[in-house]
Short mmCIF file of N, CA and C in Angstrom, two decimals:
data_model
loop_
_atom_site.label_atom_id
_atom_site.label_comp_id
_atom_site.label_asym_id
_atom_site.label_seq_id
_atom_site.Cartn_x
_atom_site.Cartn_y
_atom_site.Cartn_z
N GLY A 10 47.06 87.63 65.94
CA GLY A 10 46.39 87.61 67.21
C GLY A 10 45.16 88.49 67.26
N VAL A 11 45.05 89.45 66.36
CA VAL A 11 43.93 90.38 66.43
C VAL A 11 42.61 89.75 66.02
N SER A 12 42.64 88.59 65.42
CA SER A 12 41.39 87.96 65.00
C SER A 12 40.52 87.55 66.18
N ALA A 13 41.08 87.51 67.38
CA ALA A 13 40.33 87.10 68.56
C ALA A 13 39.85 88.29 69.38
N ILE A 14 39.99 89.50 68.86
CA ILE A 14 39.65 90.70 69.62
C ILE A 14 38.16 90.98 69.54
N ASP A 15 37.54 91.21 70.71
CA ASP A 15 36.14 91.59 70.77
C ASP A 15 35.96 93.09 70.95
N ALA A 16 36.95 93.74 71.55
CA ALA A 16 36.89 95.18 71.82
C ALA A 16 38.29 95.75 71.74
N ALA A 17 38.37 97.05 71.48
CA ALA A 17 39.68 97.69 71.36
C ALA A 17 39.71 98.97 72.19
N LEU A 18 40.84 99.19 72.85
CA LEU A 18 41.09 100.45 73.54
C LEU A 18 41.71 101.41 72.54
N LEU A 19 41.10 102.55 72.37
CA LEU A 19 41.65 103.59 71.52
C LEU A 19 42.31 104.58 72.46
N VAL A 20 43.64 104.55 72.53
CA VAL A 20 44.40 105.37 73.47
C VAL A 20 45.02 106.54 72.72
N VAL A 21 44.70 107.76 73.16
CA VAL A 21 45.20 108.96 72.52
C VAL A 21 45.69 109.92 73.61
N ALA A 22 46.85 110.49 73.41
CA ALA A 22 47.40 111.46 74.36
C ALA A 22 46.69 112.80 74.18
N ALA A 23 46.30 113.41 75.28
CA ALA A 23 45.58 114.68 75.24
C ALA A 23 46.40 115.78 74.60
N ASP A 24 47.71 115.75 74.79
CA ASP A 24 48.55 116.81 74.23
C ASP A 24 48.80 116.64 72.74
N ASP A 25 48.67 115.44 72.22
CA ASP A 25 48.88 115.19 70.78
C ASP A 25 47.58 115.10 70.00
N GLY A 26 46.57 114.47 70.57
CA GLY A 26 45.34 114.19 69.84
C GLY A 26 45.55 113.01 68.91
N PRO A 27 44.54 112.64 68.13
CA PRO A 27 44.69 111.51 67.21
C PRO A 27 45.80 111.75 66.19
N MET A 28 46.60 110.74 65.97
CA MET A 28 47.71 110.81 65.02
C MET A 28 47.35 109.99 63.78
N PRO A 29 48.13 110.11 62.69
CA PRO A 29 47.83 109.34 61.47
C PRO A 29 47.72 107.83 61.73
N GLN A 30 48.58 107.29 62.60
CA GLN A 30 48.52 105.84 62.87
C GLN A 30 47.24 105.46 63.62
N THR A 31 46.63 106.42 64.33
CA THR A 31 45.36 106.15 65.00
C THR A 31 44.31 105.76 63.96
N TYR A 32 44.25 106.52 62.89
CA TYR A 32 43.28 106.26 61.82
C TYR A 32 43.60 104.95 61.10
N GLU A 33 44.89 104.67 60.90
CA GLU A 33 45.29 103.42 60.25
C GLU A 33 44.89 102.21 61.10
N HIS A 34 45.15 102.29 62.40
CA HIS A 34 44.80 101.18 63.29
C HIS A 34 43.30 100.97 63.33
N LEU A 35 42.55 102.05 63.38
CA LEU A 35 41.08 101.92 63.37
C LEU A 35 40.58 101.29 62.09
N GLU A 36 41.17 101.66 60.97
CA GLU A 36 40.76 101.07 59.69
C GLU A 36 40.98 99.56 59.70
N ILE A 37 42.11 99.14 60.21
CA ILE A 37 42.41 97.70 60.30
C ILE A 37 41.41 97.01 61.22
N LEU A 38 41.14 97.61 62.38
CA LEU A 38 40.18 97.02 63.32
C LEU A 38 38.78 96.94 62.72
N HIS A 39 38.36 97.97 62.01
CA HIS A 39 37.05 97.93 61.32
C HIS A 39 37.03 96.79 60.30
N PHE A 40 38.11 96.67 59.53
CA PHE A 40 38.21 95.61 58.52
C PHE A 40 38.10 94.23 59.15
N LEU A 41 38.66 94.06 60.37
CA LEU A 41 38.63 92.79 61.07
C LEU A 41 37.30 92.54 61.79
N GLY A 42 36.42 93.53 61.76
CA GLY A 42 35.10 93.33 62.35
C GLY A 42 34.97 93.75 63.80
N VAL A 43 35.95 94.44 64.34
CA VAL A 43 35.85 94.91 65.73
C VAL A 43 34.86 96.07 65.75
N ARG A 44 33.85 95.96 66.60
CA ARG A 44 32.80 96.98 66.65
C ARG A 44 32.68 97.65 68.02
N GLU A 45 33.39 97.16 69.00
CA GLU A 45 33.31 97.71 70.37
C GLU A 45 34.60 98.46 70.66
N TYR A 46 34.46 99.74 71.03
CA TYR A 46 35.63 100.57 71.31
C TYR A 46 35.48 101.27 72.64
N ILE A 47 36.61 101.47 73.30
CA ILE A 47 36.68 102.23 74.53
C ILE A 47 37.75 103.27 74.33
N GLY A 48 37.39 104.54 74.50
CA GLY A 48 38.35 105.62 74.34
C GLY A 48 39.08 105.89 75.64
N VAL A 49 40.37 106.15 75.55
CA VAL A 49 41.18 106.53 76.71
C VAL A 49 42.00 107.75 76.32
N VAL A 50 41.80 108.84 77.04
CA VAL A 50 42.58 110.06 76.82
C VAL A 50 43.63 110.12 77.94
N THR A 51 44.90 109.98 77.55
CA THR A 51 45.99 109.99 78.53
C THR A 51 46.64 111.37 78.60
N LYS A 52 47.52 111.52 79.56
CA LYS A 52 48.28 112.76 79.77
C LYS A 52 47.39 113.97 80.00
N ILE A 53 46.28 113.75 80.69
CA ILE A 53 45.36 114.86 80.93
C ILE A 53 45.94 115.89 81.90
N ASP A 54 46.99 115.52 82.60
CA ASP A 54 47.64 116.46 83.51
C ASP A 54 48.50 117.49 82.78
N ARG A 55 48.69 117.31 81.49
CA ARG A 55 49.56 118.19 80.70
C ARG A 55 48.79 119.25 79.91
N VAL A 56 47.46 119.17 79.95
CA VAL A 56 46.65 120.11 79.16
C VAL A 56 45.49 120.66 79.99
N LYS A 57 44.82 121.67 79.46
CA LYS A 57 43.64 122.22 80.12
C LYS A 57 42.45 121.30 79.86
N SER A 58 41.44 121.41 80.70
CA SER A 58 40.29 120.50 80.62
C SER A 58 39.53 120.62 79.30
N ASP A 59 39.50 121.82 78.71
CA ASP A 59 38.80 121.94 77.43
C ASP A 59 39.50 121.16 76.32
N ARG A 60 40.83 121.01 76.43
CA ARG A 60 41.57 120.19 75.46
C ARG A 60 41.21 118.72 75.64
N VAL A 61 41.07 118.27 76.88
CA VAL A 61 40.66 116.88 77.15
C VAL A 61 39.30 116.62 76.52
N ASP A 62 38.37 117.55 76.71
CA ASP A 62 37.02 117.41 76.13
C ASP A 62 37.08 117.36 74.61
N TYR A 63 37.93 118.20 74.02
CA TYR A 63 38.07 118.25 72.57
C TYR A 63 38.60 116.92 72.02
N VAL A 64 39.65 116.38 72.66
CA VAL A 64 40.23 115.11 72.20
C VAL A 64 39.22 113.97 72.39
N ALA A 65 38.48 113.99 73.49
CA ALA A 65 37.45 112.96 73.71
C ALA A 65 36.39 113.02 72.61
N ALA A 66 35.99 114.23 72.23
CA ALA A 66 35.00 114.38 71.15
C ALA A 66 35.58 113.91 69.82
N GLN A 67 36.86 114.19 69.57
CA GLN A 67 37.51 113.70 68.34
C GLN A 67 37.49 112.18 68.29
N MET A 68 37.76 111.55 69.43
CA MET A 68 37.79 110.09 69.48
C MET A 68 36.43 109.51 69.12
N LYS A 69 35.39 110.07 69.69
CA LYS A 69 34.05 109.59 69.38
C LYS A 69 33.73 109.80 67.90
N ASP A 70 34.19 110.90 67.35
CA ASP A 70 33.94 111.22 65.95
C ASP A 70 34.66 110.25 65.01
N ILE A 71 35.94 109.94 65.27
CA ILE A 71 36.68 109.08 64.35
C ILE A 71 36.26 107.62 64.45
N VAL A 72 35.74 107.22 65.62
CA VAL A 72 35.22 105.86 65.74
C VAL A 72 33.87 105.77 65.04
N ASN A 73 33.23 106.92 64.84
CA ASN A 73 31.96 107.02 64.15
C ASN A 73 30.85 106.28 64.87
N MET A 74 30.93 106.31 66.17
CA MET A 74 29.89 105.72 67.00
C MET A 74 30.08 106.24 68.41
N SER A 75 29.09 106.03 69.22
CA SER A 75 29.26 106.45 70.61
C SER A 75 30.08 105.38 71.32
N CYS A 76 31.10 105.84 71.99
CA CYS A 76 31.91 104.93 72.79
C CYS A 76 32.23 105.63 74.09
N PRO A 77 32.36 104.89 75.17
CA PRO A 77 32.75 105.54 76.42
C PRO A 77 34.18 106.05 76.29
N VAL A 78 34.45 107.20 76.88
CA VAL A 78 35.79 107.77 76.86
C VAL A 78 36.20 108.04 78.31
N PHE A 79 37.39 107.56 78.66
CA PHE A 79 37.90 107.69 80.02
C PHE A 79 39.15 108.57 80.01
N PRO A 80 39.06 109.76 80.60
CA PRO A 80 40.27 110.57 80.77
C PRO A 80 41.09 109.97 81.92
N VAL A 81 42.38 109.76 81.69
CA VAL A 81 43.23 109.16 82.73
C VAL A 81 44.54 109.92 82.86
N CYS A 82 45.11 109.80 84.05
CA CYS A 82 46.42 110.37 84.33
C CYS A 82 47.21 109.30 85.06
N ASN A 83 48.20 108.74 84.40
CA ASN A 83 48.96 107.64 84.99
C ASN A 83 49.72 108.01 86.26
N PRO A 84 50.42 109.16 86.32
CA PRO A 84 51.21 109.46 87.53
C PRO A 84 50.39 109.49 88.82
N ASN A 85 49.14 109.97 88.74
CA ASN A 85 48.34 110.01 89.98
C ASN A 85 47.15 109.03 89.94
N SER A 86 47.11 108.17 88.94
CA SER A 86 46.09 107.12 88.79
C SER A 86 44.67 107.65 88.60
N PHE A 87 44.52 108.91 88.26
CA PHE A 87 43.18 109.47 88.03
C PHE A 87 42.50 108.73 86.88
N GLY A 88 41.29 108.24 87.10
CA GLY A 88 40.49 107.60 86.07
C GLY A 88 40.80 106.14 85.82
N ILE A 89 41.90 105.64 86.37
CA ILE A 89 42.31 104.25 86.11
C ILE A 89 41.31 103.26 86.69
N SER A 90 40.86 103.48 87.92
CA SER A 90 39.92 102.52 88.54
C SER A 90 38.60 102.47 87.78
N GLN A 91 38.12 103.62 87.27
CA GLN A 91 36.88 103.63 86.49
C GLN A 91 37.05 102.85 85.19
N LEU A 92 38.21 103.02 84.55
CA LEU A 92 38.48 102.26 83.32
C LEU A 92 38.55 100.77 83.62
N GLU A 93 39.25 100.39 84.67
CA GLU A 93 39.35 98.97 85.04
C GLU A 93 37.97 98.38 85.31
N GLU A 94 37.13 99.11 86.03
CA GLU A 94 35.79 98.62 86.34
C GLU A 94 34.97 98.42 85.07
N TYR A 95 35.06 99.37 84.14
CA TYR A 95 34.34 99.24 82.88
C TYR A 95 34.83 98.01 82.10
N LEU A 96 36.14 97.80 82.07
CA LEU A 96 36.69 96.66 81.34
C LEU A 96 36.25 95.34 81.96
N LYS A 97 36.16 95.28 83.27
CA LYS A 97 35.68 94.06 83.94
C LYS A 97 34.23 93.77 83.54
N ILE A 98 33.40 94.79 83.54
CA ILE A 98 32.00 94.62 83.16
C ILE A 98 31.90 94.21 81.68
N LEU A 99 32.68 94.87 80.84
CA LEU A 99 32.67 94.55 79.40
C LEU A 99 33.11 93.11 79.16
N SER A 100 34.11 92.64 79.91
CA SER A 100 34.60 91.27 79.70
C SER A 100 33.52 90.23 79.99
N LEU A 101 32.62 90.54 80.88
CA LEU A 101 31.52 89.62 81.18
C LEU A 101 30.48 89.59 80.07
N LYS A 102 30.42 90.67 79.27
CA LYS A 102 29.46 90.76 78.17
C LYS A 102 29.99 90.19 76.86
N CYS A 103 31.31 90.04 76.76
CA CYS A 103 31.90 89.56 75.51
C CYS A 103 31.54 88.11 75.28
N PRO A 104 31.32 87.75 74.03
CA PRO A 104 30.94 86.36 73.75
C PRO A 104 32.08 85.39 74.02
N VAL A 105 31.70 84.19 74.41
CA VAL A 105 32.69 83.12 74.58
C VAL A 105 32.92 82.51 73.21
N HIS A 106 34.17 82.44 72.81
CA HIS A 106 34.48 81.87 71.50
C HIS A 106 34.67 80.37 71.65
N PRO A 107 33.80 79.60 71.02
CA PRO A 107 33.92 78.15 71.17
C PRO A 107 35.22 77.64 70.53
N ALA A 108 35.79 76.66 71.15
CA ALA A 108 37.03 76.08 70.65
C ALA A 108 36.70 74.90 69.74
N SER A 109 35.88 75.15 68.74
CA SER A 109 35.46 74.07 67.84
C SER A 109 36.43 73.93 66.68
N GLY A 110 36.36 72.80 66.04
CA GLY A 110 37.19 72.56 64.88
C GLY A 110 38.59 72.11 65.24
N ASN A 111 39.38 71.87 64.20
CA ASN A 111 40.76 71.43 64.40
C ASN A 111 41.62 72.61 64.83
N PHE A 112 42.61 72.31 65.64
CA PHE A 112 43.51 73.35 66.14
C PHE A 112 44.26 74.00 64.99
N ARG A 113 44.30 75.35 65.01
CA ARG A 113 45.06 76.13 64.03
C ARG A 113 45.69 77.31 64.73
N LEU A 114 47.00 77.46 64.57
CA LEU A 114 47.73 78.60 65.13
C LEU A 114 48.68 79.12 64.08
N SER A 115 48.57 80.41 63.78
CA SER A 115 49.49 81.05 62.86
C SER A 115 50.68 81.52 63.69
N VAL A 116 51.87 81.07 63.34
CA VAL A 116 53.07 81.40 64.09
C VAL A 116 53.42 82.87 63.86
N ASP A 117 53.50 83.64 64.94
CA ASP A 117 53.92 85.03 64.79
C ASP A 117 55.34 85.26 65.29
N ARG A 118 55.88 84.28 66.01
CA ARG A 118 57.25 84.40 66.51
C ARG A 118 57.75 83.02 66.89
N SER A 119 59.03 82.78 66.69
CA SER A 119 59.63 81.52 67.15
C SER A 119 61.05 81.80 67.60
N PHE A 120 61.50 80.99 68.56
CA PHE A 120 62.84 81.18 69.10
C PHE A 120 63.26 79.92 69.83
N ASN A 121 64.56 79.81 70.11
CA ASN A 121 65.10 78.74 70.93
C ASN A 121 65.29 79.27 72.33
N LEU A 122 64.81 78.52 73.32
CA LEU A 122 64.98 78.89 74.72
C LEU A 122 65.97 77.89 75.33
N LYS A 123 67.09 78.43 75.82
CA LYS A 123 68.16 77.59 76.34
C LYS A 123 67.63 76.64 77.41
N GLY A 124 67.93 75.37 77.23
CA GLY A 124 67.51 74.34 78.17
C GLY A 124 66.08 73.87 77.98
N VAL A 125 65.34 74.51 77.08
CA VAL A 125 63.93 74.15 76.86
C VAL A 125 63.72 73.65 75.44
N GLY A 126 64.20 74.41 74.46
CA GLY A 126 64.05 74.02 73.06
C GLY A 126 63.31 75.06 72.25
N VAL A 127 62.65 74.59 71.21
CA VAL A 127 61.97 75.46 70.25
C VAL A 127 60.63 75.92 70.80
N ILE A 128 60.39 77.23 70.71
CA ILE A 128 59.13 77.83 71.14
C ILE A 128 58.49 78.52 69.94
N ALA A 129 57.20 78.26 69.74
CA ALA A 129 56.41 78.94 68.72
C ALA A 129 55.28 79.68 69.42
N THR A 130 55.09 80.96 69.08
CA THR A 130 54.02 81.73 69.72
C THR A 130 53.00 82.17 68.69
N GLY A 131 51.77 82.39 69.17
CA GLY A 131 50.69 82.85 68.33
C GLY A 131 49.38 82.80 69.08
N THR A 132 48.30 83.11 68.40
CA THR A 132 46.96 83.05 68.97
C THR A 132 46.16 82.02 68.18
N PRO A 133 45.72 80.95 68.84
CA PRO A 133 44.93 79.94 68.12
C PRO A 133 43.66 80.54 67.51
N MET A 134 43.41 80.15 66.26
CA MET A 134 42.23 80.61 65.54
C MET A 134 41.05 79.64 65.72
N ALA A 135 41.37 78.38 66.04
CA ALA A 135 40.33 77.38 66.21
C ALA A 135 40.89 76.24 67.05
N GLY A 136 39.99 75.50 67.67
CA GLY A 136 40.38 74.29 68.37
C GLY A 136 41.14 74.49 69.66
N VAL A 137 41.64 73.37 70.16
CA VAL A 137 42.38 73.31 71.42
C VAL A 137 43.63 72.48 71.19
N VAL A 138 44.73 72.88 71.84
CA VAL A 138 45.97 72.10 71.80
C VAL A 138 46.29 71.69 73.24
N SER A 139 46.80 70.48 73.40
CA SER A 139 47.15 69.97 74.72
C SER A 139 48.57 69.43 74.72
N VAL A 140 49.16 69.39 75.89
CA VAL A 140 50.50 68.81 76.03
C VAL A 140 50.44 67.38 75.51
N GLY A 141 51.41 67.01 74.69
CA GLY A 141 51.47 65.67 74.11
C GLY A 141 50.87 65.57 72.72
N ASP A 142 50.08 66.57 72.32
CA ASP A 142 49.48 66.55 70.99
C ASP A 142 50.54 66.59 69.90
N ARG A 143 50.20 65.97 68.78
CA ARG A 143 51.04 66.05 67.58
C ARG A 143 50.45 67.12 66.67
N LEU A 144 51.30 68.00 66.18
CA LEU A 144 50.88 69.07 65.28
C LEU A 144 51.61 68.95 63.96
N ARG A 145 50.96 69.44 62.91
CA ARG A 145 51.58 69.46 61.59
C ARG A 145 51.92 70.91 61.25
N LEU A 146 53.17 71.12 60.81
CA LEU A 146 53.61 72.43 60.36
C LEU A 146 53.24 72.56 58.89
N LEU A 147 52.47 73.59 58.57
CA LEU A 147 52.07 73.82 57.17
C LEU A 147 52.75 75.07 56.65
N PRO A 148 53.18 75.09 55.43
CA PRO A 148 52.88 74.14 54.37
C PRO A 148 53.86 72.98 54.27
N GLU A 149 54.91 72.95 55.11
CA GLU A 149 55.95 71.93 54.97
C GLU A 149 55.46 70.51 55.22
N GLY A 150 54.51 70.34 56.13
CA GLY A 150 53.97 69.03 56.43
C GLY A 150 54.72 68.29 57.52
N LYS A 151 55.74 68.90 58.13
CA LYS A 151 56.50 68.24 59.19
C LYS A 151 55.64 68.10 60.44
N ILE A 152 55.95 67.05 61.22
CA ILE A 152 55.20 66.75 62.44
C ILE A 152 56.00 67.18 63.66
N ALA A 153 55.31 67.79 64.62
CA ALA A 153 55.91 68.21 65.88
C ALA A 153 55.06 67.67 67.03
N ARG A 154 55.67 67.59 68.20
CA ARG A 154 54.93 67.19 69.40
C ARG A 154 55.02 68.33 70.41
N VAL A 155 53.90 68.59 71.10
CA VAL A 155 53.84 69.67 72.09
C VAL A 155 54.38 69.14 73.42
N ARG A 156 55.47 69.78 73.88
CA ARG A 156 56.08 69.38 75.16
C ARG A 156 55.47 70.14 76.33
N SER A 157 55.21 71.43 76.13
CA SER A 157 54.57 72.24 77.18
C SER A 157 53.91 73.44 76.54
N ILE A 158 53.02 74.07 77.30
CA ILE A 158 52.23 75.20 76.81
C ILE A 158 52.19 76.29 77.87
N PHE A 159 52.43 77.51 77.43
CA PHE A 159 52.17 78.68 78.26
C PHE A 159 51.06 79.46 77.58
N ALA A 160 50.00 79.76 78.31
CA ALA A 160 48.90 80.57 77.79
C ALA A 160 48.65 81.69 78.79
N GLN A 161 48.59 82.90 78.28
CA GLN A 161 48.40 84.07 79.15
C GLN A 161 49.47 84.09 80.24
N ASP A 162 50.70 83.76 79.88
CA ASP A 162 51.86 83.79 80.77
C ASP A 162 51.82 82.81 81.94
N GLN A 163 51.06 81.74 81.79
CA GLN A 163 51.02 80.71 82.83
C GLN A 163 51.13 79.34 82.17
N GLN A 164 51.88 78.44 82.82
CA GLN A 164 51.99 77.09 82.27
C GLN A 164 50.65 76.38 82.45
N VAL A 165 50.17 75.79 81.35
CA VAL A 165 48.88 75.13 81.34
C VAL A 165 49.01 73.79 80.61
N GLN A 166 47.98 72.97 80.72
CA GLN A 166 47.96 71.69 80.02
C GLN A 166 47.33 71.79 78.64
N SER A 167 46.53 72.86 78.42
CA SER A 167 45.92 73.06 77.11
C SER A 167 45.69 74.55 76.87
N GLY A 168 45.60 74.92 75.60
CA GLY A 168 45.34 76.30 75.21
C GLY A 168 44.41 76.30 74.02
N GLY A 169 43.68 77.41 73.87
CA GLY A 169 42.72 77.45 72.77
C GLY A 169 42.44 78.83 72.25
N VAL A 170 41.36 78.92 71.52
CA VAL A 170 40.94 80.12 70.80
C VAL A 170 41.00 81.35 71.71
N GLY A 171 41.63 82.40 71.18
CA GLY A 171 41.66 83.67 71.88
C GLY A 171 42.77 83.83 72.89
N GLN A 172 43.49 82.78 73.20
CA GLN A 172 44.59 82.88 74.16
C GLN A 172 45.90 83.10 73.43
N ARG A 173 46.78 83.90 74.01
CA ARG A 173 48.14 84.00 73.49
C ARG A 173 48.86 82.76 74.00
N CYS A 174 49.41 81.97 73.10
CA CYS A 174 50.05 80.72 73.48
C CYS A 174 51.50 80.68 73.04
N ALA A 175 52.32 80.09 73.90
CA ALA A 175 53.70 79.78 73.57
C ALA A 175 53.81 78.27 73.69
N LEU A 176 54.09 77.62 72.56
CA LEU A 176 54.16 76.16 72.52
C LEU A 176 55.61 75.73 72.46
N ASN A 177 56.02 74.91 73.43
CA ASN A 177 57.34 74.29 73.39
C ASN A 177 57.15 73.00 72.59
N ILE A 178 57.78 72.95 71.40
CA ILE A 178 57.57 71.81 70.52
C ILE A 178 58.89 71.12 70.20
N THR A 179 58.78 69.87 69.88
CA THR A 179 59.93 69.07 69.48
C THR A 179 59.62 68.43 68.13
N GLY A 180 60.66 68.17 67.34
CA GLY A 180 60.48 67.55 66.02
C GLY A 180 60.62 68.54 64.88
N ILE A 181 60.67 69.84 65.21
CA ILE A 181 60.83 70.89 64.21
C ILE A 181 61.93 71.83 64.69
N ASN A 182 62.81 72.21 63.77
CA ASN A 182 63.85 73.17 64.10
C ASN A 182 63.30 74.58 64.04
N LYS A 183 63.93 75.47 64.78
CA LYS A 183 63.53 76.87 64.79
C LYS A 183 63.59 77.47 63.39
N THR A 184 64.57 77.06 62.60
CA THR A 184 64.72 77.59 61.24
C THR A 184 63.54 77.23 60.33
N GLU A 185 62.81 76.18 60.67
CA GLU A 185 61.66 75.77 59.88
C GLU A 185 60.38 76.52 60.25
N LEU A 186 60.40 77.18 61.39
CA LEU A 186 59.22 77.91 61.87
C LEU A 186 59.32 79.38 61.48
N ARG A 187 58.79 79.72 60.35
CA ARG A 187 58.85 81.12 59.94
C ARG A 187 57.52 81.79 60.29
N LYS A 188 57.56 83.10 60.42
CA LYS A 188 56.37 83.87 60.72
C LYS A 188 55.33 83.63 59.64
N GLY A 189 54.10 83.34 60.06
CA GLY A 189 53.02 83.09 59.11
C GLY A 189 52.80 81.61 58.81
N ALA A 190 53.73 80.75 59.23
CA ALA A 190 53.51 79.31 59.07
C ALA A 190 52.38 78.89 60.01
N TRP A 191 51.76 77.78 59.72
CA TRP A 191 50.65 77.30 60.53
C TRP A 191 51.02 76.03 61.27
N LEU A 192 50.64 75.95 62.53
CA LEU A 192 50.67 74.70 63.29
C LEU A 192 49.22 74.24 63.42
N THR A 193 48.95 73.02 62.92
CA THR A 193 47.58 72.50 62.91
C THR A 193 47.53 71.14 63.53
#
């Protein structure tokens, strides 16, 4: 699903500062080509203001670029509205990813839903899928039909690039849908 990311929130607790996994996650995001970052310093109510400033400076340093940093405190909602406003503005600037090419979704999870059937989830890398479409499971080559689609937690008639999709499919057993298989 990360292949569709245009920006990343770098969230670091003020009392802990950047942890080893922070650097690992950033390395992966850099490798995937993510170049837009927003820093968020949480738990600012647990430390002195100079510590918040220090952690914010560390975040800018490890991203190796200037990025906005928002100090926030969840219990009293301090800084949350400013972060939300920035994210709304940023979302308008992000490029629209065209849904060109044939539909491709790498399965990241599959399960049986009682009374519904087999569900495959993932983020489409290309194209659009619609209710009623026939998909091929690769590498096995089996054919499935899309019975329904949930994208961004809402039932829809079609889903595409950049959306988290849950496809209710028929013609393939759950045991045949392993993580990393492709629906095309």
